[in-house]
Amino acid sequence: MHPPPPAAAMDFSQNSLFGYMEDLQELTIIERPVRRSLKTPEEIERLTVDEDLSDIERAVYLLSAGQDVQGTSVIANLPFLMRQNPTETLRRVLPKVREALHVAGVEMQLTAAMSFLTILQDESVSIHAYTHSFLQVILLHLEHRDTGVSNAWLETLLSVIEVLPKETLRHEILNPLVSKAQLSQTVQSRLVSCKILGKLTNKFDAHTIKREILPLVKSLCQDVEYEVRSCMCRQLENIAQGIGTELTKSVVLPELIELSRDEGSSVRLAAFETLVNLLDIFDTDDRSQTILPLVKSFCEKSFKADESILISLSFHLGKLCHGLYGIFTPDQHLRFLEFYKKLCTLGLQQENGHNENQIPPQILEQEKKYISVRKNCAYNFPAMIVFVDPKNFHMELYSTFFCLCHDPEIPVRYTIAICFYEVSKLLNSGVYLIHKELITLLQDESLEVLDALIDHLPEILELMSTGGESSVQENKLSSLPDLIPALTAAEQRAAASLKWRTHEKLLQKYACLPHVISSDQIYYRFLQRMFTIMMTNNVLPVQKAASRTLCIFLRYNRKQEQRHEVIQKLIEQLGQGKSYWNRLRFLDTCEFIIEIFSKSFFCKYFFLPAIELTHDPVANVRMKLCYLLPKVKSTLKIPADKHLLQQLEMCVRKLLCQEKDKDVLAIVKRTVLELDRMEMSMDAFQKKFYEKDLLDQEKEREELLLLEMEQLEKEKQQNDGRPMSDKMFEKKRRDTKTPTQSLPKNIPISVPGPSSVTPSTSKEIKKSKLIRSQSFNNQAFHAKYGNLEKCASKSSTTGYTTSVSGLGKTSVLSLTDDSFRTRNASSVPSSFSPNTPLPSTSRGTGNSVDPKSSGSKDTQPRKATLKSRKSNP
């Protein structure tokens, strides 16, 4: 390589120097505002307040001699002063606040309106004191020249009206309102009067309203300014609710009819929306003879008018169809349905391939309004299903639903995704009609759409799997052939994005899959992905969500050899992993195991690997284990788990004696105190632990039932070649039934379900579950996944030993996935070699173990080399 010429290294030409000077000048310009913002000593002196002053004295001083920003700060702190010393605040501070508000700017006015409202909500003073001190200030600033300030004081006044007594309302608000609502007053004053009238209606009796309020209402409805007429029209709903049905029909309805024909579009729109909201008040005659013609005329003219009217009409269309349902003739019913369909595709016909930069602004604005219309149509879709009857969905609305799910705009698809669950519930047995649309939304390119859909994904999938024309067994595998690819693609798309909350939510919703698809499908398509997320994802909530979902998959897995594979992988790759982060996730998984599984399951497989982490070289792992130890101890039962309790105590003693990290040692000491206070659960049921023990018994019974059903399925498959009567099959099932003599006699034996059943009915339930599980395993996968069955072949039987009766050696599937492939003796650690069982601390053998030898590491089938391994933080 040749060095560059000197001129290329540094250019000292005149032009270059001028360039450097210009850059320096730009830097000085940037710094100038910073220098100007600094306060001079004189300004600092003016802003300094004596620290010895009390809060009240400081507030009075700042309001009298301080700057605006200091006065605003005092007014913002007024609710605190009222709570601290209300008497002195009202006597000394509030007069200064009144003086400051006379010349205050917008910011101080807005702050005062908010502080006055907060004082009312805090109830710092009585209503009488509040009225005497604050009400006149609020009324004084209602007509402020700034609209934002006027609205802020109005909101405060409307909240005050809710709590004021009638006499105060009459003298302080209603009587002055008569003059404020006159045409001689400003538009702002009349607008304020409209909103106050709408609030006052609910505070007086019908006679007072008819004599004093309704004349003002009529006058404002006939105001010369369309803004006032529109504002008063929107208050008619509150007025109608306060005066009752009769006065509404005789006074409010005629005004609404007249306003619906107003020359101002905003007035007509307000009249239409008010009519829709008041539909429940009017009887059938009023609806059919008065309201329906108005609505019909409004719909016919909507396309010729401003698009904002279409937006409002599309939003209220569902409520309108529901309110007028039953009075439509068949022809009117069809017209409204066609009108809705037209709105659902509004603007789609005008799309072209032009660039947005080439489209005039008017067209872009119009397209945005059309998008709002279609979005509102999607929002009202469930109401329209009721309108046409779910039985007619396929003929009347399916094509419209298809268009909304495939709409080019994200807000439309987002809204229909939110409504998807409601649509599924309404269709009930016809839910199979929208299977394809579910897959479409799951595969949507926008994560916003996916996020909206998965909120009710478990309920949707349950409806999909149990509804439809086919049976439940067929639905499990054949009715949703594209569901699994769509779910996996959705998860991968969420994982590749930066929206980890959507990813977390989706993984949490995956917990419903055992109730929807088969155990084998979950094992081959989802379990490995959960492991990958737990070990490679960088977001802790996502990892925890994957861990919990994996535990649920394991809980409902129907094959013992697959469960052993998962347990072995959890212990090897997480509990004994090289990275301390993986070992932390193992402890999270143990916490989920304790929550989801029975106590005996945790003690059998995860107790020893968990407490071995007391020797972990990383302090954070030991610290997290200390927090978990109380839950670990809660899984033990005395006397069956006495040997495990001794090992736990031994580990805690070692931590107390050998721990060098001061933070861990402090947590260990607190944990020891908590462990000493814990009461141990006994094998026999205790009254104080009755509910927990009963729940644990149900979990254990379900786990044993899975083993029993798997054994029965194998025997049933072996007997498929020759006829087998129901009696023979029932006898076989009874012969292989797991003994339950160890369970308390006073606790009824019941299969978990909606209600307890007797042992005889329990057998029938088990038989039905066996038939269902057989149908899961016998049905072929979709053709797309046929190669999964081909790559699953039985290897030589392993030496796994279990403590469950009726099960001996089991075969392990040799899978195409390396992570689940059966390991040979040369590649497996000694603790998980084919001739070594999984870590097992079965309660069935717990009583026969000598307490002295039970604590020895040599007698336990577990890995004892944690101290020597290197941590990879």
XYZ file of N, CA and C in Angstrom, residues 336-528:
579
model
N -81.157 -1.227 4.291
C -80.162 -0.887 5.314
C -78.954 -1.816 5.234
N -79.194 -3.097 4.957
C -78.086 -4.040 4.824
C -77.203 -3.681 3.637
N -77.825 -3.348 2.517
C -77.040 -2.955 1.343
C -76.281 -1.649 1.593
N -76.903 -0.743 2.338
C -76.237 0.502 2.682
C -74.981 0.220 3.513
N -75.083 -0.699 4.467
C -73.928 -1.084 5.287
C -72.833 -1.717 4.431
N -73.211 -2.605 3.526
C -72.216 -3.240 2.658
C -71.494 -2.205 1.796
N -72.233 -1.219 1.352
C -71.637 -0.170 0.527
C -70.623 0.633 1.330
N -70.952 0.901 2.589
C -70.009 1.632 3.440
C -68.750 0.819 3.709
N -68.882 -0.505 3.797
C -67.727 -1.366 4.092
C -66.684 -1.340 2.980
N -67.079 -1.012 1.770
C -66.142 -0.975 0.637
C -65.951 0.440 0.116
N -66.367 1.424 0.894
C -66.274 2.810 0.441
C -64.816 3.226 0.251
N -64.499 3.709 -0.930
C -63.161 4.176 -1.224
C -62.244 3.141 -1.823
N -62.594 1.861 -1.724
C -61.726 0.814 -2.272
C -61.755 0.801 -3.794
N -62.879 1.180 -4.381
C -62.986 1.159 -5.838
C -62.154 2.268 -6.476
N -61.818 3.310 -5.715
C -61.114 4.448 -6.280
C -59.601 4.319 -6.182
N -59.128 3.226 -5.575
C -57.684 3.083 -5.395
C -56.998 2.862 -6.732
N -55.801 3.411 -6.825
C -54.982 3.214 -8.016
C -53.534 3.107 -7.595
N -52.682 2.969 -8.559
C -51.279 2.749 -8.259
C -50.450 3.998 -8.152
N -51.071 5.178 -8.010
C -50.312 6.412 -7.939
C -49.587 6.530 -6.606
N -48.469 7.231 -6.658
C -47.724 7.515 -5.449
C -48.472 8.554 -4.622
N -48.344 8.463 -3.277
C -49.061 9.404 -2.419
C -48.620 10.836 -2.658
N -47.347 11.014 -3.065
C -46.860 12.372 -3.312
C -47.522 13.008 -4.535
N -48.061 12.171 -5.418
C -48.683 12.683 -6.628
C -50.178 12.933 -6.463
N -50.764 12.474 -5.355
C -52.200 12.628 -5.134
C -52.460 13.982 -4.487
N -53.436 14.716 -4.956
C -53.759 16.019 -4.356
C -54.145 15.864 -2.885
N -53.868 16.883 -2.071
C -54.198 16.800 -0.633
C -55.679 16.559 -0.374
N -56.548 17.107 -1.233
C -57.979 16.912 -1.014
C -58.360 15.433 -1.129
N -57.743 14.756 -2.113
C -58.036 13.328 -2.297
C -57.505 12.517 -1.118
N -56.319 12.881 -0.624
C -55.762 12.164 0.524
C -56.650 12.337 1.754
N -57.132 13.534 1.967
C -58.017 13.783 3.104
C -59.314 12.996 2.969
N -59.829 12.910 1.757
C -61.050 12.144 1.527
C -60.814 10.656 1.790
N -59.657 10.135 1.369
C -59.354 8.727 1.596
C -59.235 8.420 3.092
N -58.681 9.365 3.867
C -58.600 9.164 5.310
C -59.995 9.052 5.916
N -60.932 9.855 5.433
C -62.302 9.773 5.932
C -62.948 8.453 5.540
N -62.667 7.988 4.336
C -63.202 6.696 3.912
C -62.647 5.558 4.776
N -61.369 5.670 5.154
C -60.775 4.655 6.039
C -61.492 4.651 7.381
N -61.816 5.849 7.894
C -62.554 5.936 9.159
C -63.929 5.299 9.042
N -64.567 5.468 7.888
C -65.885 4.863 7.667
C -65.780 3.344 7.696
N -64.815 2.784 6.993
C -64.663 1.315 6.965
C -64.266 0.779 8.343
N -63.472 1.548 9.064
C -63.111 1.147 10.427
C -64.349 1.086 11.319
N -65.221 2.077 11.195
C -66.465 2.064 11.974
C -67.369 0.905 11.571
N -67.357 0.567 10.290
C -68.151 -0.588 9.833
C -67.633 -1.881 10.453
N -66.314 -1.998 10.549
C -65.733 -3.175 11.210
C -66.129 -3.221 12.685
N -66.156 -2.062 13.321
C -66.564 -1.984 14.731
C -68.012 -2.449 14.915
N -68.870 -2.161 13.960
C -70.292 -2.502 14.067
C -70.632 -3.873 13.480
N -69.642 -4.623 13.041
C -69.937 -5.892 12.368
C -70.693 -6.880 13.265
N -70.319 -7.076 14.546
C -71.122 -7.988 15.378
C -72.586 -7.583 15.466
N -72.867 -6.280 15.546
C -74.267 -5.835 15.599
C -74.993 -6.159 14.307
N -74.294 -6.094 13.182
C -74.933 -6.404 11.903
C -75.202 -7.901 11.768
N -74.394 -8.745 12.418
C -74.690 -10.187 12.414
C -76.014 -10.437 13.124
N -76.223 -9.757 14.250
C -77.506 -9.872 14.950
C -78.637 -9.352 14.068
N -78.361 -8.305 13.320
C -79.373 -7.688 12.469
C -79.845 -8.647 11.374
N -78.924 -9.423 10.793
C -79.314 -10.331 9.710
C -79.619 -11.738 10.204
N -79.335 -12.025 11.489
C -79.464 -13.355 12.078
C -78.232 -14.203 11.701
N -77.554 -14.784 12.717
C -76.351 -15.587 12.431
C -76.572 -16.702 11.415
N -77.799 -17.220 11.314
C -78.054 -18.294 10.349
C -77.870 -17.817 8.908
N -78.057 -16.531 8.682
C -77.932 -15.987 7.323
C -76.566 -15.348 7.068
N -75.611 -15.603 7.965
C -74.304 -14.952 7.842
C -73.620 -15.299 6.527
N -73.616 -16.569 6.174
C -72.865 -16.988 4.988
C -73.397 -16.317 3.730
N -74.692 -16.209 3.608
C -75.272 -15.631 2.396
C -75.229 -14.102 2.406
N -75.397 -13.491 3.571
C -75.573 -12.041 3.619
C -74.288 -11.271 3.926
N -73.443 -11.793 4.839
C -72.348 -10.975 5.343
C -70.961 -11.586 5.191
N -70.855 -12.835 4.735
C -69.517 -13.438 4.678
C -68.600 -12.678 3.725
N -69.097 -12.301 2.570
C -68.260 -11.579 1.610
C -67.799 -10.238 2.179
N -68.668 -9.574 2.951
C -68.287 -8.319 3.594
C -67.224 -8.558 4.656
N -67.380 -9.631 5.440
C -66.384 -9.980 6.445
C -65.042 -10.284 5.793
N -65.075 -10.965 4.680
C -63.854 -11.267 3.936
C -63.154 -9.969 3.505
N -63.917 -9.021 3.015
C -63.340 -7.743 2.578
C -62.718 -6.978 3.738
N -63.380 -6.996 4.881
C -62.845 -6.277 6.033
C -61.562 -6.919 6.550
N -61.493 -8.241 6.521
C -60.270 -8.932 6.968
C -59.116 -8.737 5.990
N -59.416 -8.454 4.734
C -58.378 -8.251 3.721
C -58.264 -6.777 3.316
N -58.821 -5.881 4.125
C -58.768 -4.461 3.797
C -57.312 -3.995 3.707
N -56.987 -3.132 2.754
C -55.598 -2.690 2.614
C -55.103 -1.810 3.760
N -55.998 -1.290 4.580
C -55.595 -0.376 5.643
C -55.544 -1.098 6.991
N -54.473 -0.834 7.740
C -54.254 -1.503 9.024
C -55.347 -1.185 10.042
N -55.808 0.081 10.196
C -56.848 0.348 11.209
C -58.118 -0.471 11.017
N -58.465 -0.760 9.765
C -59.672 -1.552 9.504
C -59.452 -2.989 9.954
N -58.321 -3.560 9.556
C -58.035 -4.948 9.953
C -57.847 -5.054 11.464
N -57.257 -4.040 12.066
C -57.080 -4.024 13.521
C -58.442 -4.072 14.232
N -59.385 -3.299 13.738
C -60.707 -3.253 14.371
C -61.456 -4.567 14.193
N -61.376 -5.163 13.014
C -62.078 -6.432 12.810
C -61.415 -7.553 13.605
N -60.097 -7.433 13.845
C -59.414 -8.414 14.695
C -59.904 -8.318 16.138
N -60.150 -7.098 16.612
C -60.698 -6.917 17.961
C -62.083 -7.553 18.065
N -62.879 -7.448 16.996
C -64.254 -7.965 17.002
C -64.341 -9.450 16.677
N -63.217 -10.079 16.357
C -63.264 -11.460 15.856
C -63.880 -12.412 16.887
N -63.561 -12.221 18.155
C -64.104 -13.105 19.185
C -65.615 -12.961 19.295
N -66.113 -11.711 19.248
C -67.557 -11.498 19.299
C -68.242 -12.145 18.102
N -67.620 -12.029 16.934
C -68.179 -12.665 15.735
C -68.227 -14.173 15.916
N -67.163 -14.754 16.473
C -67.117 -16.208 16.682
C -68.205 -16.668 17.630
N -68.434 -15.904 18.695
C -69.490 -16.279 19.644
C -70.871 -16.214 19.008
N -71.097 -15.203 18.197
C -72.406 -15.058 17.568
C -72.665 -16.167 16.561
N -71.639 -16.574 15.830
C -71.825 -17.627 14.817
C -72.034 -18.988 15.455
N -71.457 -19.204 16.639
C -71.632 -20.459 17.372
C -71.275 -21.664 16.507
N -72.251 -22.471 16.136
C -71.947 -23.675 15.359
C -71.493 -23.351 13.945
N -71.713 -22.131 13.481
C -71.246 -21.752 12.148
C -69.883 -21.107 12.149
N -69.144 -21.260 13.250
C -67.836 -20.615 13.357
C -66.851 -21.176 12.331
N -67.114 -22.380 11.852
C -66.205 -22.962 10.864
C -66.148 -22.117 9.589
N -67.145 -21.271 9.369
C -67.164 -20.449 8.159
C -66.037 -19.427 8.129
N -65.505 -19.059 9.287
C -64.484 -18.005 9.319
C -63.114 -18.560 9.716
N -62.899 -19.867 9.506
C -61.575 -20.456 9.773
C -60.495 -19.760 8.956
N -60.753 -19.566 7.681
C -59.735 -18.998 6.789
C -59.403 -17.566 7.191
N -60.400 -16.823 7.656
C -60.142 -15.440 8.062
C -59.294 -15.386 9.334
N -59.456 -16.373 10.217
C -58.588 -16.446 11.392
C -57.138 -16.636 10.967
N -56.913 -17.552 10.037
C -55.555 -17.785 9.545
C -55.018 -16.525 8.872
N -55.867 -15.837 8.121
C -55.445 -14.606 7.438
C -54.979 -13.560 8.433
N -55.730 -13.356 9.497
C -55.356 -12.350 10.482
C -54.133 -12.772 11.288
N -53.978 -14.073 11.536
C -52.767 -14.549 12.214
C -51.526 -14.303 11.359
N -51.690 -14.357 10.054
C -50.571 -14.148 9.144
C -50.443 -12.699 8.684
N -51.209 -11.794 9.287
C -51.188 -10.392 8.862
C -49.795 -9.808 9.052
N -49.396 -8.979 8.116
C -48.064 -8.389 8.164
C -47.914 -7.363 9.280
N -49.008 -6.842 9.792
C -48.959 -5.840 10.851
C -49.055 -6.517 12.218
N -48.114 -6.212 13.099
C -48.164 -6.769 14.445
C -49.283 -6.147 15.278
N -49.743 -4.976 14.911
C -50.883 -4.385 15.611
C -52.126 -5.247 15.437
N -52.320 -5.752 14.248
C -53.466 -6.630 13.983
C -53.328 -7.916 14.785
N -52.127 -8.491 14.774
C -51.893 -9.720 15.534
C -52.116 -9.486 17.025
N -51.636 -8.361 17.537
C -51.793 -8.052 18.956
C -53.264 -7.936 19.338
N -54.059 -7.348 18.452
C -55.495 -7.234 18.731
C -56.184 -8.591 18.700
N -55.738 -9.456 17.821
C -56.383 -10.767 17.674
C -56.093 -11.686 18.854
N -54.858 -11.661 19.358
C -54.463 -12.652 20.363
C -55.001 -12.337 21.747
N -55.638 -11.189 21.935
C -56.229 -10.905 23.244
C -57.235 -11.981 23.636
N -58.002 -12.470 22.676
C -59.002 -13.518 22.943
C -58.696 -14.783 22.136
N -57.422 -15.007 21.842
C -57.064 -16.176 21.031
C -57.466 -17.501 21.686
N -57.258 -17.710 22.998
C -57.687 -18.989 23.584
C -59.180 -19.259 23.404
N -60.005 -18.229 23.625
C -61.447 -18.424 23.472
C -61.819 -18.684 22.011
N -61.136 -17.997 21.095
C -61.427 -18.201 19.669
C -61.070 -19.620 19.260
N -59.900 -20.085 19.667
C -59.461 -21.430 19.280
C -60.345 -22.502 19.910
N -60.805 -22.251 21.124
C -61.710 -23.223 21.748
C -63.021 -23.310 20.982
N -63.547 -22.160 20.554
C -64.765 -22.176 19.739
C -64.513 -22.875 18.414
N -63.340 -22.637 17.832
C -63.010 -23.273 16.563
C -62.910 -24.792 16.709
N -62.379 -25.250 17.822
C -62.154 -26.683 17.991
C -63.408 -27.432 18.421
N -64.356 -26.734 19.060
C -65.567 -27.421 19.517
C -66.789 -27.096 18.676
N -66.780 -25.975 17.934
C -67.932 -25.615 17.114
C -67.854 -26.253 15.747
N -68.763 -25.836 14.882
C -68.765 -26.363 13.519
C -69.636 -27.577 13.366
N -69.666 -28.081 12.145
C -70.547 -29.204 11.845
C -69.921 -30.538 12.204
N -68.583 -30.603 12.245
C -67.929 -31.877 12.526
C -67.799 -32.072 14.025
N -67.397 -33.273 14.414
C -67.290 -33.598 15.827
C -66.033 -32.988 16.412
N -65.968 -33.040 17.742
C -64.814 -32.456 18.430
C -63.541 -33.182 18.045
N -63.593 -34.507 17.963
C -62.389 -35.275 17.658
C -61.846 -34.917 16.284
N -62.723 -34.738 15.321
C -62.258 -34.395 13.987
C -61.714 -32.976 13.952
N -62.347 -32.098 14.697
C -61.887 -30.711 14.703
C -60.475 -30.596 15.238
N -60.143 -31.452 16.176
C -58.840 -31.343 16.803
C -57.721 -31.391 15.783
N -57.870 -32.173 14.729
C -56.763 -32.332 13.786
C -57.068 -31.860 12.379
N -58.295 -32.053 11.910
C -58.553 -31.848 10.493
C -59.215 -30.527 10.146
N -59.934 -29.926 11.085
C -60.682 -28.725 10.722
C -59.805 -27.492 10.625
N -58.654 -27.505 11.276
C -57.753 -26.355 11.238
C -56.389 -26.776 10.699
N -56.311 -27.164 9.453
C -55.048 -27.692 8.934
C -53.945 -26.647 8.871
N -54.310 -25.385 8.704
C -53.296 -24.339 8.573
C -53.051 -23.600 9.874
N -53.640 -24.045 10.970
C -53.512 -23.316 12.229
C -52.077 -23.339 12.745
N -51.458 -24.516 12.782
C -50.116 -24.619 13.352
C -49.101 -23.801 12.562
N -49.056 -23.885 11.220
C -48.127 -22.993 10.491
C -48.405 -21.514 10.743
N -49.680 -21.140 10.858
C -49.999 -19.736 11.099
C -49.545 -19.292 12.482
N -49.716 -20.147 13.493
C -49.281 -19.799 14.842
C -47.767 -19.694 14.930
N -47.057 -20.642 14.331
C -45.593 -20.590 14.367
C -45.060 -19.387 13.599
N -45.672 -19.077 12.467
C -45.239 -17.911 11.690
C -45.506 -16.620 12.457
N -46.650 -16.547 13.153
C -46.967 -15.352 13.937
C -45.953 -15.161 15.056
N -45.567 -16.254 15.702
C -44.594 -16.149 16.795
C -43.232 -15.717 16.273
N -42.811 -16.262 15.151
C -41.518 -15.883 14.580
C -41.523 -14.422 14.136
N -42.651 -13.969 13.609
C -42.739 -12.578 13.188
C -42.687 -11.646 14.403
N -43.339 -12.033 15.488
C -43.291 -11.224 16.706
C -41.894 -11.243 17.317
N -41.230 -12.394 17.247
C -39.877 -12.491 17.809
C -38.880 -11.640 17.029
N -39.095 -11.512 15.728
C -38.158 -10.747 14.901
C -38.364 -9.243 15.022
N -39.456 -8.821 15.648
C -39.737 -7.396 15.781
C -39.192 -6.886 17.107
N -39.332 -5.585 17.324
C -38.916 -4.976 18.582
C -40.068 -4.895 19.581
N -41.246 -5.374 19.210
C -42.419 -5.300 20.087
C -42.474 -6.552 20.960
N -41.644 -6.538 22.015
C -41.525 -7.738 22.835
C -42.791 -7.999 23.652
N -43.588 -6.964 23.918
C -44.828 -7.204 24.680
C -45.820 -8.039 23.875
N -45.876 -7.795 22.574
C -46.723 -8.635 21.722
C -46.219 -10.071 21.726
N -44.892 -10.228 21.657
C -44.299 -11.567 21.689
C -44.610 -12.272 23.010
N -44.480 -11.541 24.108
C -44.781 -12.111 25.426
C -46.239 -12.539 25.516
N -47.139 -11.670 25.061
C -48.564 -11.984 25.116
C -48.893 -13.220 24.277
N -48.285 -13.327 23.103
C -48.554 -14.475 22.239
C -48.088 -15.768 22.894
N -46.914 -15.745 23.514
C -46.423 -16.948 24.195
C -47.322 -17.324 25.367
N -47.847 -16.332 26.067
C -48.776 -16.627 27.157
C -50.054 -17.274 26.634
N -50.541 -16.804 25.491
C -51.759 -17.375 24.916
C -51.527 -18.773 24.359
N -50.271 -19.120 24.047
C -49.978 -20.477 23.573
C -50.347 -21.530 24.615
N -50.510 -21.127 25.851
C -50.835 -22.093 26.899
C -52.164 -22.794 26.658
N -52.997 -22.257 25.784
C -54.287 -22.890 25.491
C -54.166 -24.030 24.490
N -53.018 -24.193 23.842
C -52.896 -25.163 22.748
C -53.174 -26.605 23.161
N -52.813 -27.051 24.389
C -53.155 -28.433 24.755
C -54.638 -28.750 24.677
N -55.497 -27.748 24.747
C -56.935 -27.975 24.660
C -57.438 -27.899 23.215
N -56.540 -27.590 22.291
C -56.959 -27.360 20.911
C -56.339 -28.362 19.953
N -55.050 -28.604 20.076
C -54.353 -29.526 19.174
C -53.772 -30.668 19.983
N -53.249 -31.664 19.298
C -52.812 -32.882 19.970
C -51.478 -32.683 20.664
N -51.199 -33.591 21.586
C -49.956 -33.529 22.344
C -48.740 -33.713 21.440
N -48.837 -34.597 20.456
C -47.704 -34.821 19.556
C -47.407 -33.583 18.722
N -48.440 -32.901 18.269
C -48.215 -31.685 17.490
C -47.502 -30.625 18.319
N -47.902 -30.489 19.563
C -47.225 -29.530 20.440
C -45.779 -29.947 20.660
N -45.560 -31.239 20.855
C -44.207 -31.718 21.134
C -43.278 -31.467 19.960
N -43.727 -31.735 18.769
C -42.850 -31.621 17.612
C -42.751 -30.197 17.068
N -43.784 -29.378 17.268
C -43.809 -28.068 16.611
C -43.582 -26.888 17.549
N -43.800 -27.070 18.860
C -43.746 -25.910 19.754
C -42.758 -26.054 20.907
N -42.536 -27.267 21.401
C -41.688 -27.421 22.575
C -40.263 -26.944 22.323
N -39.680 -27.377 21.205
C -38.312 -26.969 20.911
C -38.215 -25.457 20.762
